[in-house]
Amino acid sequence: MARVGIVMGSDSDMPIMAQAAEILEKLGVDFEMTIISAHRAPDVLFQYAKGLEEKGVKVLIAGAGKAAHLPGVCAGLTPLPVIGIPMKTSDLGGVDSLYSIVQMPSGIPVATVAINGGTNAGILAAKILAVADPELMERLKAYSASLKDGVVSKAEKLEQIGYREYLAQMK
């Protein structure tokens, strides 16, 4: 049973939404993924969002660009926590999406990550679930430790070889 739902407004959002799926897989969290446009298929979205709780989904990640109504509409239809991912757009660079998602009316919250922040949306969904799942909490702690270890090893390498060589190796 999927504990996280991932929904996107268009298949053009797939590369970013896949980041959320990949981190959830890495953390051992089951998810389902679909494409539903809030504007082109509102009846399908209504049915999907209303059925999430019954399917056992605990957290929803919703990504959309431009007008980006998908996360907000979902938040209005389900009592579950909704995490919105604003998509970078060619017109306004994603600021339009960000404003659409972050400017929700009182009583209809949507947690919002950075523009194209698929990985962070997946991590936030896992953190929400981990409150009631000690094993997932341990996997999240291990993931955080691996991030720290990566930074420490890069700093040690920089100190050993100097910035010019480090920079050359980055290219």
XYZ file of N, CA and C in Angstrom:
513
model
N 0.835 -1.180 0.000
C 0.000 0.000 0.000
C 0.881 1.244 0.000
N 0.615 2.153 -0.915
C 1.402 3.382 -1.031
C 1.103 4.316 0.137
N 2.158 4.794 0.791
C 1.986 5.750 1.885
C 2.114 7.185 1.405
N 2.703 7.367 0.219
C 2.853 8.704 -0.357
C 2.258 8.690 -1.756
N 1.457 9.686 -2.044
C 0.957 9.897 -3.394
C 1.790 10.986 -4.045
N 2.108 10.782 -5.312
C 2.836 11.794 -6.085
C 1.980 12.091 -7.305
N 1.594 13.337 -7.463
C 0.763 13.728 -8.597
C 1.376 14.957 -9.254
N 1.362 14.951 -10.572
C 1.905 16.073 -11.329
C 0.878 16.520 -12.367
N 0.958 17.781 -12.734
C 0.006 18.340 -13.674
C 0.268 17.992 -15.122
N 1.504 17.591 -15.432
C 1.891 17.297 -16.810
C 3.080 16.345 -16.803
N 3.217 15.561 -17.865
C 4.376 14.669 -17.924
C 5.682 15.440 -18.083
N 5.607 16.717 -18.427
C 6.830 17.530 -18.486
C 7.416 17.744 -17.084
N 6.619 17.497 -16.048
C 7.081 17.613 -14.667
C 7.802 16.352 -14.186
N 7.779 15.291 -14.983
C 8.297 13.994 -14.552
C 9.750 14.021 -14.055
N 10.680 14.701 -14.719
C 12.059 14.671 -14.208
C 12.181 15.162 -12.762
N 11.406 16.159 -12.388
C 11.458 16.689 -11.020
C 10.699 15.769 -10.071
N 9.547 15.293 -10.484
C 8.757 14.411 -9.621
C 9.474 13.075 -9.415
N 10.261 12.667 -10.394
C 11.047 11.436 -10.258
C 12.082 11.573 -9.145
N 12.559 12.786 -8.896
C 13.497 13.002 -7.782
C 12.838 12.638 -6.454
N 11.571 13.006 -6.294
C 10.836 12.649 -5.071
C 10.697 11.133 -4.981
N 10.357 10.505 -6.099
C 10.205 9.042 -6.116
C 11.523 8.352 -5.783
N 12.610 8.853 -6.330
C 13.918 8.219 -6.110
C 14.350 8.273 -4.651
N 14.135 9.408 -3.989
C 14.534 9.486 -2.579
C 13.602 8.643 -1.713
N 12.322 8.587 -2.064
C 11.401 7.726 -1.320
C 11.811 6.265 -1.465
N 12.182 5.859 -2.677
C 12.669 4.484 -2.881
C 13.907 4.233 -2.029
N 14.831 5.180 -2.029
C 16.069 5.035 -1.261
C 15.784 4.886 0.229
N 14.736 5.560 0.707
C 14.373 5.504 2.121
C 13.400 4.366 2.440
N 13.001 3.611 1.421
C 12.112 2.472 1.635
C 10.666 2.852 1.887
N 10.213 3.930 1.258
C 8.827 4.395 1.425
C 8.046 4.089 0.151
N 6.934 3.372 0.297
C 6.084 3.043 -0.851
C 5.332 4.286 -1.321
N 5.180 4.397 -2.630
C 4.473 5.541 -3.203
C 3.740 5.116 -4.456
N 2.803 5.946 -4.870
C 2.146 5.816 -6.165
C 2.332 7.138 -6.895
N 2.280 7.089 -8.213
C 2.523 8.289 -9.006
C 1.522 8.358 -10.147
N 1.019 9.569 -10.419
C 0.090 9.745 -11.524
C 0.197 11.159 -12.091
N -0.489 11.380 -13.206
C -0.545 12.678 -13.874
C -2.012 13.086 -13.956
N -2.325 14.253 -13.380
C -3.691 14.786 -13.467
C -3.601 16.302 -13.550
N -4.216 16.886 -14.525
C -4.237 18.340 -14.657
C -5.428 18.915 -13.898
N -5.157 19.858 -13.019
C -6.236 20.513 -12.278
C -7.151 21.303 -13.202
N -6.609 21.757 -14.327
C -7.383 22.576 -15.256
C -8.042 21.756 -16.364
N -7.355 20.739 -16.857
C -7.875 19.958 -17.983
C -8.738 18.771 -17.557
N -8.574 18.319 -16.309
C -9.335 17.156 -15.837
C -9.739 17.337 -14.369
N -10.458 18.404 -14.057
C -10.792 18.655 -12.657
C -11.631 17.547 -12.022
N -12.486 16.912 -12.806
C -13.305 15.827 -12.256
C -12.443 14.628 -11.867
N -11.412 14.338 -12.658
C -10.492 13.243 -12.346
C -9.692 13.592 -11.091
N -9.249 14.833 -10.984
C -8.500 15.273 -9.814
C -9.364 15.181 -8.556
N -10.593 15.608 -8.662
C -11.517 15.556 -7.532
C -11.646 14.119 -7.023
N -11.874 13.195 -7.921
C -12.025 11.780 -7.559
C -10.731 11.235 -6.935
N -9.592 11.567 -7.531
C -8.303 11.107 -7.036
C -8.057 11.606 -5.606
N -8.172 12.913 -5.408
C -7.874 13.511 -4.110
C -8.836 13.010 -3.034
N -10.099 12.875 -3.369
C -11.091 12.381 -2.406
C -10.845 10.925 -2.022
N -10.173 10.153 -2.890
C -9.947 8.735 -2.639
C -8.617 8.395 -1.985
N -7.763 9.367 -1.769
C -6.430 9.102 -1.228
C -6.463 8.452 0.149
N -7.241 9.001 1.027
C -7.303 8.501 2.407
C -7.767 7.041 2.428
N -8.772 6.738 1.642
C -9.291 5.371 1.560
C -8.249 4.387 1.037
N -7.361 4.866 0.164
C -6.304 4.008 -0.391
C -5.123 3.836 0.564
N -5.122 4.549 1.676
C -4.042 4.413 2.645
C -2.911 5.401 2.473
N -3.039 6.334 1.553
C -2.018 7.369 1.377
C -2.043 8.268 2.607
N -0.854 8.634 3.085
C -0.736 9.461 4.289
C -0.246 10.876 3.997
N 0.493 11.035 2.902
C 1.054 12.332 2.512
C 0.978 12.427 0.992
N 0.657 13.609 0.489
C 0.594 13.826 -0.956
C 1.638 14.842 -1.370
N 2.381 14.519 -2.414
C 3.302 15.456 -3.056
C 2.664 15.832 -4.389
N 2.483 17.134 -4.620
C 1.844 17.599 -5.846
C 2.727 18.663 -6.496
N 3.060 18.462 -7.752
C 3.905 19.408 -8.467
C 3.204 19.965 -9.682
N 3.394 21.257 -9.907
C 2.767 21.893 -11.054
C 3.504 23.178 -11.399
N 3.350 23.599 -12.634
C 3.967 24.826 -13.097
C 2.940 25.854 -13.500
N 3.420 27.033 -13.806
C 2.629 28.191 -14.211
C 1.561 28.508 -13.168
N 0.263 28.380 -13.494
C -0.789 28.722 -12.525
C -0.725 27.814 -11.299
N -0.260 26.593 -11.461
C 0.085 25.671 -10.365
C -1.015 25.491 -9.324
N -2.228 25.262 -9.780
C -3.341 25.070 -8.858
C -3.414 23.671 -8.263
N -2.722 22.729 -8.852
C -2.835 21.327 -8.434
C -2.621 21.106 -6.938
N -1.524 21.572 -6.332
C -1.352 21.328 -4.895
C -2.460 21.948 -4.044
N -2.848 23.149 -4.353
C -3.878 23.826 -3.571
C -5.241 23.180 -3.687
N -5.599 22.772 -4.888
C -6.882 22.090 -5.075
C -6.878 20.779 -4.297
N -5.771 20.049 -4.370
C -5.665 18.798 -3.603
C -5.816 19.073 -2.110
N -5.150 20.113 -1.621
C -5.228 20.446 -0.198
C -6.655 20.800 0.216
N -7.416 21.357 -0.696
C -8.805 21.683 -0.414
C -9.719 20.468 -0.429
N -9.273 19.391 -1.046
C -10.103 18.192 -1.196
C -9.769 17.076 -0.217
N -8.578 17.105 0.397
C -8.176 16.023 1.287
C -7.685 16.581 2.616
N -7.906 15.845 3.701
C -7.364 16.280 4.990
C -5.883 15.918 5.160
N -5.321 15.200 4.205
C -3.924 14.772 4.296
C -2.975 15.950 4.105
N -1.746 15.850 4.654
C -0.758 16.894 4.376
C -0.372 16.870 2.893
N -0.273 18.048 2.319
C 0.095 18.203 0.907
C 1.392 19.007 0.840
N 2.330 18.486 0.067
C 3.598 19.174 -0.179
C 3.595 19.610 -1.637
N 3.743 20.895 -1.871
C 3.739 21.422 -3.226
C 5.141 21.637 -3.758
N 5.329 21.233 -5.012
C 6.599 21.503 -5.700
C 6.309 22.473 -6.847
N 6.767 23.715 -6.737
C 6.627 24.633 -7.866
C 7.640 24.277 -8.954
N 7.175 24.208 -10.175
C 8.037 23.850 -11.304
C 8.615 25.102 -11.962
N 9.867 24.993 -12.349
C 10.501 26.074 -13.106
C 9.780 26.192 -14.439
N 9.484 27.399 -14.833
C 8.785 27.626 -16.094
C 9.636 28.481 -17.020
N 9.337 28.394 -18.293
C 10.102 29.175 -19.272
C 9.714 30.645 -19.236
N 8.496 30.940 -18.807
C 8.033 32.325 -18.817
C 8.597 33.144 -17.659
N 8.438 32.650 -16.448
C 8.805 33.428 -15.261
C 9.766 32.687 -14.344
N 10.379 31.630 -14.825
C 11.401 30.923 -14.074
C 10.902 30.137 -12.870
N 9.612 29.991 -12.737
C 9.055 29.234 -11.625
C 8.520 30.089 -10.503
N 8.785 31.405 -10.567
C 8.259 32.290 -9.533
C 6.729 32.304 -9.590
N 6.189 32.205 -10.787
C 4.740 32.135 -10.936
C 4.183 30.902 -10.222
N 4.840 29.776 -10.398
C 4.423 28.533 -9.743
C 4.567 28.645 -8.231
N 5.683 29.185 -7.794
C 5.934 29.352 -6.362
C 4.834 30.189 -5.726
N 4.531 31.332 -6.304
C 3.490 32.196 -5.745
C 2.128 31.502 -5.741
N 1.834 30.765 -6.800
C 0.539 30.071 -6.861
C 0.391 29.057 -5.740
N 1.486 28.391 -5.386
C 1.416 27.334 -4.381
C 1.521 27.895 -2.964
N 2.376 28.868 -2.767
C 2.637 29.351 -1.409
C 1.540 30.302 -0.904
N 0.775 30.899 -1.787
C -0.252 31.876 -1.403
C -1.618 31.222 -1.194
N -1.686 30.285 -0.262
C -2.945 29.584 0.001
C -3.770 30.348 1.039
N -5.092 30.245 0.922
C -5.938 30.929 1.900
C -5.873 30.249 3.267
N -6.187 30.988 4.286
C -6.198 30.477 5.655
C -7.056 29.221 5.746
N -6.509 28.213 6.402
C -7.242 26.960 6.587
C -6.930 25.894 5.558
N -6.224 26.250 4.482
C -5.878 25.296 3.423
C -4.361 25.348 3.203
N -3.577 24.803 4.148
C -2.123 24.898 4.014
C -1.553 23.931 2.979
N -0.506 24.363 2.326
C 0.308 23.508 1.461
C 1.762 23.777 1.846
N 2.450 22.750 2.332
C 3.880 22.888 2.587
C 4.545 23.027 1.223
N 5.439 23.982 1.083
C 6.018 24.257 -0.228
C 7.536 24.170 -0.156
N 8.116 23.426 -1.092
C 9.570 23.328 -1.186
C 10.051 24.264 -2.299
N 11.336 24.286 -2.522
C 11.930 25.167 -3.523
C 11.449 24.826 -4.938
N 11.609 25.769 -5.825
C 11.320 25.534 -7.241
C 12.149 24.335 -7.699
N 11.493 23.362 -8.311
C 12.103 22.104 -8.766
C 12.677 21.276 -7.612
N 12.126 21.425 -6.419
C 12.647 20.755 -5.228
C 12.095 19.362 -4.997
N 12.175 18.508 -5.984
C 11.634 17.156 -5.876
C 12.242 16.332 -4.759
N 13.546 16.368 -4.631
C 14.204 15.581 -3.590
C 13.746 16.032 -2.206
N 13.716 17.336 -1.975
C 13.284 17.830 -0.673
C 11.826 17.491 -0.377
N 10.989 17.464 -1.399
C 9.591 17.070 -1.179
C 9.519 15.627 -0.712
N 10.312 14.755 -1.323
C 10.340 13.354 -0.900
C 10.859 13.200 0.514
N 11.902 13.936 0.847
C 12.457 13.871 2.204
C 11.440 14.394 3.218
N 10.767 15.497 2.894
C 9.766 16.043 3.814
C 8.622 15.052 4.018
N 8.177 14.410 2.961
C 7.120 13.394 3.095
C 7.584 12.278 4.017
N 8.820 11.832 3.844
C 9.365 10.773 4.704
C 9.458 11.237 6.150
N 9.852 12.478 6.368
C 9.939 13.001 7.737
C 8.568 13.051 8.405
N 7.552 13.412 7.653
C 6.190 13.425 8.201
C 5.797 12.013 8.624
N 6.067 11.043 7.766
C 5.737 9.654 8.078
C 6.573 9.112 9.234
N 7.809 9.559 9.337
C 8.736 9.031 10.343
C 8.323 9.374 11.770
N 7.488 10.346 11.954
C 6.995 10.692 13.281
C 6.345 9.469 13.938
N 5.701 8.632 13.129
C 5.021 7.437 13.652
C 5.682 6.142 13.181
N 6.916 6.231 12.676
C 7.597 5.052 12.130
C 9.071 5.092 12.543
N 9.409 4.440 13.666
C 10.790 4.491 14.161
C 11.832 3.946 13.183
N 11.484 2.939 12.404
C 12.444 2.389 11.433
C 12.750 3.413 10.334
N 11.731 4.088 9.870
C 11.943 5.129 8.867
C 12.761 6.269 9.466
N 12.512 6.596 10.721
C 13.290 7.643 11.385
C 14.775 7.282 11.398
N 15.084 6.033 11.654
C 16.490 5.596 11.647
C 17.089 5.692 10.250
N 16.317 5.357 9.226
C 16.819 5.476 7.846
C 17.071 6.943 7.495
N 16.202 7.830 7.972
C 16.411 9.269 7.737
C 17.666 9.768 8.447
N 17.899 9.288 9.660
C 19.112 9.678 10.387
C 20.359 9.200 9.651
N 20.309 7.980 9.127
C 21.444 7.447 8.367
C 21.664 8.268 7.097
N 20.582 8.654 6.434
C 20.687 9.479 5.227
C 21.351 10.819 5.562
N 20.908 11.452 6.646
C 21.502 12.736 7.061
C 22.981 12.575 7.390
N 23.328 11.476 8.049
C 24.735 11.219 8.373
C 25.559 11.064 7.099
N 24.986 10.428 6.086
C 25.723 10.264 4.823
C 25.958 11.615 4.141
N 25.014 12.532 4.275
C 25.211 13.876 3.720
C 26.364 14.582 4.436
N 26.382 14.463 5.753
C 27.464 15.068 6.542
C 28.804 14.461 6.146
N 28.867 13.135 6.048
C 30.115 12.459 5.685
C 30.624 12.937 4.328
N 29.700 13.163 3.387
C 30.095 13.644 2.068
C 30.735 15.017 2.121
N 30.177 15.893 2.923
C 30.729 17.246 3.060
C 32.097 17.199 3.740
N 32.212 16.405 4.803
C 33.476 16.299 5.530
C 34.577 15.760 4.610
N 34.259 14.744 3.808
C 35.285 14.183 2.922
C 35.696 15.184 1.843
N 34.771 15.980 1.355
C 35.119 17.011 0.368
C 36.030 18.074 0.995
N 35.729 18.459 2.231
C 36.561 19.447 2.914
C 37.973 18.914 3.128
N 38.071 17.643 3.514
C 39.391 17.033 3.717
C 40.172 16.987 2.412
N 39.504 16.640 1.329
C 40.169 16.586 0.020
C 40.650 17.977 -0.378
N 39.823 18.991 -0.178
C 40.197 20.361 -0.502
C 41.444 20.785 0.277
N 41.476 20.445 1.551
C 42.635 20.790 2.371
C 43.891 20.068 1.889
N 43.749 18.850 1.408
C 44.904 18.057 0.974
C 45.482 18.537 -0.351
N 44.616 18.841 -1.307
C 45.121 19.130 -2.650
C 45.077 20.608 -3.028
N 44.393 21.447 -2.252
C 44.306 22.872 -2.561
C 43.161 23.159 -3.524
N 42.767 24.416 -3.537
C 41.578 24.764 -4.302
C 41.762 24.677 -5.814
N 42.977 24.981 -6.328
C 43.177 24.938 -7.779
C 43.029 23.508 -8.319
N 43.657 22.546 -7.646
C 43.555 21.149 -8.074
C 42.116 20.638 -7.873
N 41.507 21.020 -6.782
C 40.123 20.593 -6.500
C 39.218 21.089 -7.624
N 39.368 22.355 -7.967
C 38.566 22.956 -9.026
C 38.812 22.268 -10.359
N 40.060 21.962 -10.647
C 40.394 21.269 -11.899
C 39.746 19.889 -11.959
N 39.685 19.207 -10.841
C 39.073 17.880 -10.806
C 37.551 17.945 -10.928
N 36.976 19.088 -10.618
C 35.524 19.257 -10.729
C 35.080 19.392 -12.177
N 36.004 19.832 -13.032
C 35.654 20.084 -14.445
C 35.612 18.840 -15.255
